[in-house]
mmCIF file of C-alpha atoms in Angstrom:
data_model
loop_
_atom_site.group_PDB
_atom_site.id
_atom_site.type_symbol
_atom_site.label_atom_id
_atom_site.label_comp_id
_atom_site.label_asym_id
_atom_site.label_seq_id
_atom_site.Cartn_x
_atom_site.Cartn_y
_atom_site.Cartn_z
ATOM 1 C CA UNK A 38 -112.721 -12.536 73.313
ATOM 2 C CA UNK A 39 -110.129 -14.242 70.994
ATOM 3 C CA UNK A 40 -110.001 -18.013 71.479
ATOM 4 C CA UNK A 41 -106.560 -19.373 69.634
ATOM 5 C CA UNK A 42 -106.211 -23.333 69.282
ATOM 6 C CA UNK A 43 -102.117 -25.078 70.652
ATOM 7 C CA UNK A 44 -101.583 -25.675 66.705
ATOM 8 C CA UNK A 45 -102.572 -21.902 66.035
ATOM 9 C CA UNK A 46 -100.144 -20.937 68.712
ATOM 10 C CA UNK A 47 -96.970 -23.432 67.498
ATOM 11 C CA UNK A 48 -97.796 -22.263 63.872
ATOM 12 C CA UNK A 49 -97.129 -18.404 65.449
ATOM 13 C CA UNK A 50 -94.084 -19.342 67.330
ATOM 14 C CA UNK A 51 -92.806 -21.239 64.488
ATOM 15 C CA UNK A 52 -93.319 -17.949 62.073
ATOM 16 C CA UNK A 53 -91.939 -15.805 64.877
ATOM 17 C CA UNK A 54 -88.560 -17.974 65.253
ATOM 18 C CA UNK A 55 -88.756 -18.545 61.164
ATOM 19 C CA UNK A 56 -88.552 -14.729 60.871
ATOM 20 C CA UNK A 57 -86.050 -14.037 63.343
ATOM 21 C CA UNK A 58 -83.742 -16.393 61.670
ATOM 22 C CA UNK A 59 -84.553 -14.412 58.223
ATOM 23 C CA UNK A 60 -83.380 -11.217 59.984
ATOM 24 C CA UNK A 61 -80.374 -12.269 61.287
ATOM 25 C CA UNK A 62 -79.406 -13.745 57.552
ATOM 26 C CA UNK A 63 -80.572 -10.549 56.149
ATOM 27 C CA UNK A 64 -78.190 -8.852 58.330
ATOM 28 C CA UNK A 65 -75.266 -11.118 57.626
ATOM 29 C CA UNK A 66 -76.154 -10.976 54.418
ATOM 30 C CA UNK A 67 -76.005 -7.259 54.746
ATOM 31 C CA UNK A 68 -72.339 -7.167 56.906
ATOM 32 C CA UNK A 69 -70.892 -9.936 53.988
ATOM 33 C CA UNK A 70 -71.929 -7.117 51.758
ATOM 34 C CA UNK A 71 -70.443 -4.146 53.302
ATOM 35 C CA UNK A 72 -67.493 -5.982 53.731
ATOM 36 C CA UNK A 73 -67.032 -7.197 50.127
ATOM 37 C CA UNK A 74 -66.937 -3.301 49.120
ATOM 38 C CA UNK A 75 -64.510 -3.102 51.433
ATOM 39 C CA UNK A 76 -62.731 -5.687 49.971
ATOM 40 C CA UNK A 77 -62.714 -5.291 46.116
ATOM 41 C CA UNK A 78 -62.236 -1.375 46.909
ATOM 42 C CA UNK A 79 -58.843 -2.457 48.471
ATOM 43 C CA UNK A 80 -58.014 -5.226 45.558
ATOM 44 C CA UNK A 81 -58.748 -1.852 43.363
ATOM 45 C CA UNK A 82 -56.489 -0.021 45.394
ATOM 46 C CA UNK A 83 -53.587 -2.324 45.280
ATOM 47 C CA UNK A 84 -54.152 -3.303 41.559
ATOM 48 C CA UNK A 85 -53.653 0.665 40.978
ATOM 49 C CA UNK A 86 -50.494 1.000 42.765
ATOM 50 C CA UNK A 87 -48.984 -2.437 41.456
ATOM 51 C CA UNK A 88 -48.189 -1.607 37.883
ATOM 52 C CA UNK A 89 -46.163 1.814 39.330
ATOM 53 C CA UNK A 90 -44.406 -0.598 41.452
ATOM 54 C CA UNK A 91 -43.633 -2.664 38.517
ATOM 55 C CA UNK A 92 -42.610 0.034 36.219
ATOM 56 C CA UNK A 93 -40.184 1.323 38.765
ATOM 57 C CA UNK A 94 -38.389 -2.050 39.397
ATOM 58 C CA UNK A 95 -38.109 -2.485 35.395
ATOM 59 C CA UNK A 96 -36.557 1.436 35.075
ATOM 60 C CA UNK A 97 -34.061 0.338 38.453
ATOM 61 C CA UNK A 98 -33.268 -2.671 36.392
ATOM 62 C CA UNK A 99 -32.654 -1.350 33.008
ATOM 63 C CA UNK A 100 -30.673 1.275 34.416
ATOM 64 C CA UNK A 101 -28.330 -0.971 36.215
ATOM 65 C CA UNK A 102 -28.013 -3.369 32.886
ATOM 66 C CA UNK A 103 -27.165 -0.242 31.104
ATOM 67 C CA UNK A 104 -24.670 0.561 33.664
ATOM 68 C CA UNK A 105 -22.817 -2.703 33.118
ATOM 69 C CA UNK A 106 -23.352 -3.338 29.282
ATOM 70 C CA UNK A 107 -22.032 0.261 28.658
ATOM 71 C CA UNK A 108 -18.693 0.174 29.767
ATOM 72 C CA UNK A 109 -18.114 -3.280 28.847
ATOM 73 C CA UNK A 110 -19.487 -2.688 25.219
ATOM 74 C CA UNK A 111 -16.963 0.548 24.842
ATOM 75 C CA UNK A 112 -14.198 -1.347 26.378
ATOM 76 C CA UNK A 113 -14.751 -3.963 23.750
ATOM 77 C CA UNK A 114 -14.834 -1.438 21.061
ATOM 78 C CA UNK A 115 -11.631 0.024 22.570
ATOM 79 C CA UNK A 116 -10.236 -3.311 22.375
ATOM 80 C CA UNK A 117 -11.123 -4.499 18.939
ATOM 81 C CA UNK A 118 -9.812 -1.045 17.361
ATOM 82 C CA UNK A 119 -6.765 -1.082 18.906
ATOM 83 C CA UNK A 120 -6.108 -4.725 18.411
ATOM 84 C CA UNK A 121 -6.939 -4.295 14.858
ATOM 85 C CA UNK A 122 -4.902 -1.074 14.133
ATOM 86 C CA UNK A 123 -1.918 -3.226 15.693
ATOM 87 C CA UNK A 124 -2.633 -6.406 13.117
ATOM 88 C CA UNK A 125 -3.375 -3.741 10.561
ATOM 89 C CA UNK A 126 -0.144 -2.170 11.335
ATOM 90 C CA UNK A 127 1.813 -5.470 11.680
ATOM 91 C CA UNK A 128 0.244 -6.455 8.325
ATOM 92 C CA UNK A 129 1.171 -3.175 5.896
ATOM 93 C CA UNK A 130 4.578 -3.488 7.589
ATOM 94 C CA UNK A 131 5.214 -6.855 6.204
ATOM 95 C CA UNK A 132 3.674 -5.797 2.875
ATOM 96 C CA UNK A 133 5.823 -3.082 2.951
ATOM 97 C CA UNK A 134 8.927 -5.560 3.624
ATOM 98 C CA UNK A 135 7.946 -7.955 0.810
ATOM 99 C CA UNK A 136 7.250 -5.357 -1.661
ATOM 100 C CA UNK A 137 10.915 -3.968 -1.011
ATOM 101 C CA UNK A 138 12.529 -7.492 -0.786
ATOM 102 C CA UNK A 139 11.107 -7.799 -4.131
ATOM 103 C CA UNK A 140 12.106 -4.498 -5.187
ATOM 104 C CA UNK A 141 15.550 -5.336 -4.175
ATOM 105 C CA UNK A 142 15.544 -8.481 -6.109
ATOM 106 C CA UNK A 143 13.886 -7.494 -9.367
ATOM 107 C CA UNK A 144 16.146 -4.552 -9.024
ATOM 108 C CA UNK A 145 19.121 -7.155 -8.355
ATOM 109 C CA UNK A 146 18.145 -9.741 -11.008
ATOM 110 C CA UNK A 147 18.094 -6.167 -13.599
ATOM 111 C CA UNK A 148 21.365 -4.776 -12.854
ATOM 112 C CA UNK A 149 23.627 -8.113 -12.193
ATOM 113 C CA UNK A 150 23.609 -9.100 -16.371
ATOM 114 C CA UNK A 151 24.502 -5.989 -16.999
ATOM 115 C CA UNK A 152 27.723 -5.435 -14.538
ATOM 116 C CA UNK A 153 28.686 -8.862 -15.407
ATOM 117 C CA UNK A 154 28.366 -7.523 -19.549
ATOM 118 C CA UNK A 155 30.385 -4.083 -18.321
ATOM 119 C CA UNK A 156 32.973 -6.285 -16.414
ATOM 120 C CA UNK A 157 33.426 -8.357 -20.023
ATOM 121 C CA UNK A 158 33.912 -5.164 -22.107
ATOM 122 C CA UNK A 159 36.655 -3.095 -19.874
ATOM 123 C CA UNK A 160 38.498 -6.675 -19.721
ATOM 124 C CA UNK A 161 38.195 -7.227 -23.368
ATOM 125 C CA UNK A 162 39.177 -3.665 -24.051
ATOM 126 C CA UNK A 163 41.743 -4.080 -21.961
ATOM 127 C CA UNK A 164 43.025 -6.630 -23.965
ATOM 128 C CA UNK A 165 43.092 -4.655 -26.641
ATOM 129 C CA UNK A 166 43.538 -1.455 -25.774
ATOM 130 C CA UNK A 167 43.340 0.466 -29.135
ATOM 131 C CA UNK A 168 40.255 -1.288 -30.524
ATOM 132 C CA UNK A 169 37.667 1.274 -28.344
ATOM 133 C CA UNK A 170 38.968 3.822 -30.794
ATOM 134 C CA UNK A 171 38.230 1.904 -34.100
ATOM 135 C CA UNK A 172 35.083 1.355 -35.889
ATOM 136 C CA UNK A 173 34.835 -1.817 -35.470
ATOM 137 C CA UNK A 174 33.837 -1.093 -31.298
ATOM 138 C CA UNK A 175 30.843 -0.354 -32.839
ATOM 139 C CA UNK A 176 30.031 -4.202 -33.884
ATOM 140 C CA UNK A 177 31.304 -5.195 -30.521
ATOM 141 C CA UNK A 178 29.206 -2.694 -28.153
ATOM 142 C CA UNK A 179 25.787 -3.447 -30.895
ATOM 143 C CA UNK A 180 25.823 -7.543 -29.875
ATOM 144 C CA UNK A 181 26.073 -6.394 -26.301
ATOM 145 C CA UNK A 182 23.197 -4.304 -26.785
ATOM 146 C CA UNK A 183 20.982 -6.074 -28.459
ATOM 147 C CA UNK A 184 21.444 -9.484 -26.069
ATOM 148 C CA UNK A 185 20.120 -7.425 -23.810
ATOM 149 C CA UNK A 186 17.008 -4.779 -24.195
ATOM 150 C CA UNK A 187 16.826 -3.536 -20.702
ATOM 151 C CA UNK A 188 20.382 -1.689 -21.562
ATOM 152 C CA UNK A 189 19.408 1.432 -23.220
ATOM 153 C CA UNK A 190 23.464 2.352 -23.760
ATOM 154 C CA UNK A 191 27.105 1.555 -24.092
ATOM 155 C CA UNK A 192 29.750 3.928 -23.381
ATOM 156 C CA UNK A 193 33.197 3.907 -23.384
ATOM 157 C CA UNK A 194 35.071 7.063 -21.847
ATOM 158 C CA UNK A 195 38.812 7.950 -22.503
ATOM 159 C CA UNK A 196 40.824 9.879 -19.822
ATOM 160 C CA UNK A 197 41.963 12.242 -22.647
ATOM 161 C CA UNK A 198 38.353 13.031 -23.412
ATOM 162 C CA UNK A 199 37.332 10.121 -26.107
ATOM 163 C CA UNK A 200 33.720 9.152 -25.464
ATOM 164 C CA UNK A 201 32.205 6.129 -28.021
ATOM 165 C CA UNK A 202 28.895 5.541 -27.682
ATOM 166 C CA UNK A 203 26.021 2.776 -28.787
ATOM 167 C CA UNK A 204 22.656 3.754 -27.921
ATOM 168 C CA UNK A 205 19.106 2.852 -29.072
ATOM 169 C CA UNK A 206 16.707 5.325 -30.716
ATOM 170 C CA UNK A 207 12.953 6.203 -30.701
ATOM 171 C CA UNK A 208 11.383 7.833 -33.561
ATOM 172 C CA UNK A 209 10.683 11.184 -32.814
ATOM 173 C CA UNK A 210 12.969 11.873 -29.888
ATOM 174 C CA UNK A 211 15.896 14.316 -30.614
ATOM 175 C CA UNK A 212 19.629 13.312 -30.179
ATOM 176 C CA UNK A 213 22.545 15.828 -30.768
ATOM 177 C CA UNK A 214 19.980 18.217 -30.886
ATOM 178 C CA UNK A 215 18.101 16.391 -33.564
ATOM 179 C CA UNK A 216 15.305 14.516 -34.664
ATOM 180 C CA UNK A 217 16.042 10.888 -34.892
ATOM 181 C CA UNK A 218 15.735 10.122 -38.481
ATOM 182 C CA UNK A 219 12.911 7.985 -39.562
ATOM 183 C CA UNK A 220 14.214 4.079 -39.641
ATOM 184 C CA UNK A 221 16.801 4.430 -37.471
ATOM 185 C CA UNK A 222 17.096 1.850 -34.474
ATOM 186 C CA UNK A 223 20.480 2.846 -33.069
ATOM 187 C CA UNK A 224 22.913 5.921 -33.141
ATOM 188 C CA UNK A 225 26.518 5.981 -32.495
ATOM 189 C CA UNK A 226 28.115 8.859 -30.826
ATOM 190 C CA UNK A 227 31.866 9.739 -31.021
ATOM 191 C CA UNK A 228 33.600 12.263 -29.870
ATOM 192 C CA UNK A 229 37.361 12.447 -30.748
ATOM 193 C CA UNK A 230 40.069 14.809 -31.191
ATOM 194 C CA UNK A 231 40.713 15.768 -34.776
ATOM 195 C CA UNK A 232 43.431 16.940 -37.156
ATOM 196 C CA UNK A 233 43.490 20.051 -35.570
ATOM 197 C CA UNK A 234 43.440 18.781 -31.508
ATOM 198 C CA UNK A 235 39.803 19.841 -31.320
ATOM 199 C CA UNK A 236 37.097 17.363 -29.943
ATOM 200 C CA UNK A 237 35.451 16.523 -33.068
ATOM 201 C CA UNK A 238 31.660 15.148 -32.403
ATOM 202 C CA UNK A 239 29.852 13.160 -34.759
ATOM 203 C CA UNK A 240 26.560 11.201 -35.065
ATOM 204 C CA UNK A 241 25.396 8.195 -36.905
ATOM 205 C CA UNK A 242 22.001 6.586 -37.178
ATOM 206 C CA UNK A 243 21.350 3.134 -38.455
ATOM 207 C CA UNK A 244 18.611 0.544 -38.839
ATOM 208 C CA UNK A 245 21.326 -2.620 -38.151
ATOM 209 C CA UNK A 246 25.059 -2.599 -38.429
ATOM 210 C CA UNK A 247 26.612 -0.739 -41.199
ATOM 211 C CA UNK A 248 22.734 -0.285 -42.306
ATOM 212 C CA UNK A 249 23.484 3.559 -42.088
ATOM 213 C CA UNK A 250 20.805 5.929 -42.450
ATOM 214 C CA UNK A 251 22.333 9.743 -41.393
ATOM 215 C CA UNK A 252 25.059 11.043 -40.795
ATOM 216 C CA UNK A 253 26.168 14.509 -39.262
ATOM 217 C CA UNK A 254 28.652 15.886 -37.122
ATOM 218 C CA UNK A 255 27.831 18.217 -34.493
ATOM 219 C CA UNK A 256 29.421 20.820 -31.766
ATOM 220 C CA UNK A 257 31.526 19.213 -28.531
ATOM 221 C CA UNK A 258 29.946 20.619 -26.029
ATOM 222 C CA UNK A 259 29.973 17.392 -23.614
ATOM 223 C CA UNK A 260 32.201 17.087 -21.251
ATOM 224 C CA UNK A 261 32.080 13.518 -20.155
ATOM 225 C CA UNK A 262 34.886 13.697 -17.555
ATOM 226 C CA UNK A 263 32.194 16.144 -15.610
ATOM 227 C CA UNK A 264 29.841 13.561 -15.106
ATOM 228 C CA UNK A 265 29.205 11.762 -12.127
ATOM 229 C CA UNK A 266 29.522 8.294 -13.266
ATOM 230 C CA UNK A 267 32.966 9.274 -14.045
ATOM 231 C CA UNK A 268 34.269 10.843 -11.280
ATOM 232 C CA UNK A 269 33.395 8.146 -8.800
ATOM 233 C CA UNK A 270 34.905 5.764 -10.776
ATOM 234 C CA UNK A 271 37.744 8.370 -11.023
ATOM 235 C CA UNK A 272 37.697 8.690 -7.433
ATOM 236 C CA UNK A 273 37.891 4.736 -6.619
ATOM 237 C CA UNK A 274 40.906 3.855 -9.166
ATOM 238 C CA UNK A 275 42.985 6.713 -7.345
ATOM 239 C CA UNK A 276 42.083 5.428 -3.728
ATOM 240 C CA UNK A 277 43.067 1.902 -5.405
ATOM 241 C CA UNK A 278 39.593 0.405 -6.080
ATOM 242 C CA UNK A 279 39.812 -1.113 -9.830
ATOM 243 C CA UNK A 280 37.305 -4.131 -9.542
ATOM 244 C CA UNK A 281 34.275 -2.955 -8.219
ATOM 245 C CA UNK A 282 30.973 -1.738 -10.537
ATOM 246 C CA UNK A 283 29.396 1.547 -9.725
ATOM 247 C CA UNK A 284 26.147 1.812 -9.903
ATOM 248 C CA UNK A 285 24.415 5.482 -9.577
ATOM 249 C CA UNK A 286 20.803 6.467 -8.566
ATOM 250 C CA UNK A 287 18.205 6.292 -10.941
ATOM 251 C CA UNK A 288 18.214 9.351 -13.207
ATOM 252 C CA UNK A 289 15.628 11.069 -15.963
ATOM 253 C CA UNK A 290 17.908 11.496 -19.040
ATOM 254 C CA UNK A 291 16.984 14.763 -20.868
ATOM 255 C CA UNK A 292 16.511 13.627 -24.646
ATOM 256 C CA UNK A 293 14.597 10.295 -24.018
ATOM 257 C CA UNK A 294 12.706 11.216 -20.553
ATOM 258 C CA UNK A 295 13.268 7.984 -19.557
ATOM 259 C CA UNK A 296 14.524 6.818 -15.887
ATOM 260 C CA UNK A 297 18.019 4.737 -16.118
ATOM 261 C CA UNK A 298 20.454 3.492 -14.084
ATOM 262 C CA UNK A 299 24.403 4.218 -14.222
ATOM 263 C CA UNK A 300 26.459 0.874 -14.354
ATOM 264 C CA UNK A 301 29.973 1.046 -15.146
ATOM 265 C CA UNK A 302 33.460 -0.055 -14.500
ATOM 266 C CA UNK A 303 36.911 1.061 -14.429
ATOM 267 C CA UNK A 304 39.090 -0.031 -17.522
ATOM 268 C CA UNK A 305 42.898 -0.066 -16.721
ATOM 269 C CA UNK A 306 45.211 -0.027 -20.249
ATOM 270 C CA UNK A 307 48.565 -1.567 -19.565
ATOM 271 C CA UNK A 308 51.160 0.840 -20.760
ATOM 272 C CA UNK A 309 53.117 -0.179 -24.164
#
């Protein structure tokens, strides 16, 4: 027979209710558990998924950015050529316009000196209407020449075919179908009708004024009363036009291969 004391029994009950209460912890302890796998299997779940999320709202965004930059950026491009090619256009126009207004006036400041110098020769030979045909023209035509060495010539042309002529020389370059003579600065051409009614042509080269260095005559085959500078001042005096200068287009002359300009002016003898 088992005798058991009140303390025994209280220290039983005690154990009984102490373990009780350890079981139901254990099995909270157990459902917490469960349910914390639950738990970080979902937060695992919905980290997996989040990034995708993210990477698709970043491609939705860049795409729509792209969208609107795009057009905008090739519109501005658009804009910035064409408003360029019009101030690049505006601005070789006007480069264009100054380079001819200075054309114009370099071209203008060349050719006045000498019109006003061609004006003073047909009035002065005018005056004195058989000097062109001396020797002595010569001295006359040289000072014009050398006052001024962007004039290359003088000429003085006779309606009956007399041509007298002042011109400057380069060594080496042929004139009447000749070598210019060592020396020589000038040459004077005249062509004149001799004792026999024949156009007589003859050349001389000098260093200075009545400095001669050769002399030679040579065959008339120049018609200056074919030439254009004549005819249009031919073709003014007979519409009435006797105080205007002519001035031709710029022209390679065959012996010097230089480019000149034409300037002349009609010259009106008063009848003895």
């Amino acid at each position: 027979m088992l005798k058991i004391t009140m303390k025994k029994i209280l220290e039983i009950l005690f154990l009984s209710h102490f373990f009780k209460k350890l079981g139901g912890v254990i099995s909270r302890i157990k459902e917490n558990s469960k349910k914390s796998k639950h738990t970080n299997a979902l937060v695992v779940d919905t980290s997996s998924i989040a990034p995708q999320k993210n990477i698709n709202i970043r491609i939705t965004i860049s795409l729509i950015f792209l969208a609107l930059i795009v057009p905008l950026f090739l519109g501005f491009i658009s804009y910035s050529y064409k408003n360029n090619y019009e101030i690049f256009k505006g601005n070789a126009k006007l480069l264009m316009l100054r380079a001819n207004d200075g054309f114009v006036s370099n071209l203008t400041n060349l050719i006045n000196p000498v019109a006003n110098s061609v004006q003073v020769t047909a009035r002065f030979i005018e005056d004195n209407s058989e000097a062109y045909k001396q020797e002595k023209m010569n001295n006359y035509l040289l000072a014009n020449l050398q006052t001024d060495s962007n004039i290359v010539s003088y000429t003085v042309v006779g309606s009956d075919g007399y041509l007298r002529e002042i011109q400057r020389v380069n060594g080496g370059l042929p004139v009447g179908d000749r070598v210019t003579p060592d020396g020589a600065n000038f040459v004077s051409w005249v062509m004149q009708k001799g004792r026999d009614q024949n156009i007589q042509s003859t050349f001389t080269f000098f260093k200075y004024n009545g400095d001669v260095v050769s002399r030679f005559d040579s065959p008339a085959n120049y018609d200056p009363k074919s030439k254009s500078f004549y005819k249009e001042i031919r073709k003014k005096f007979d519409a009435g036009v006797t105080d205007e200068v002519v001035v031709e287009d710029p022209f390679l002359t065959p012996n010097s291969k230089q480019i000149v300009i034409s300037t002349s002016f009609p010259i009106v003898l008063k009848e003895s």
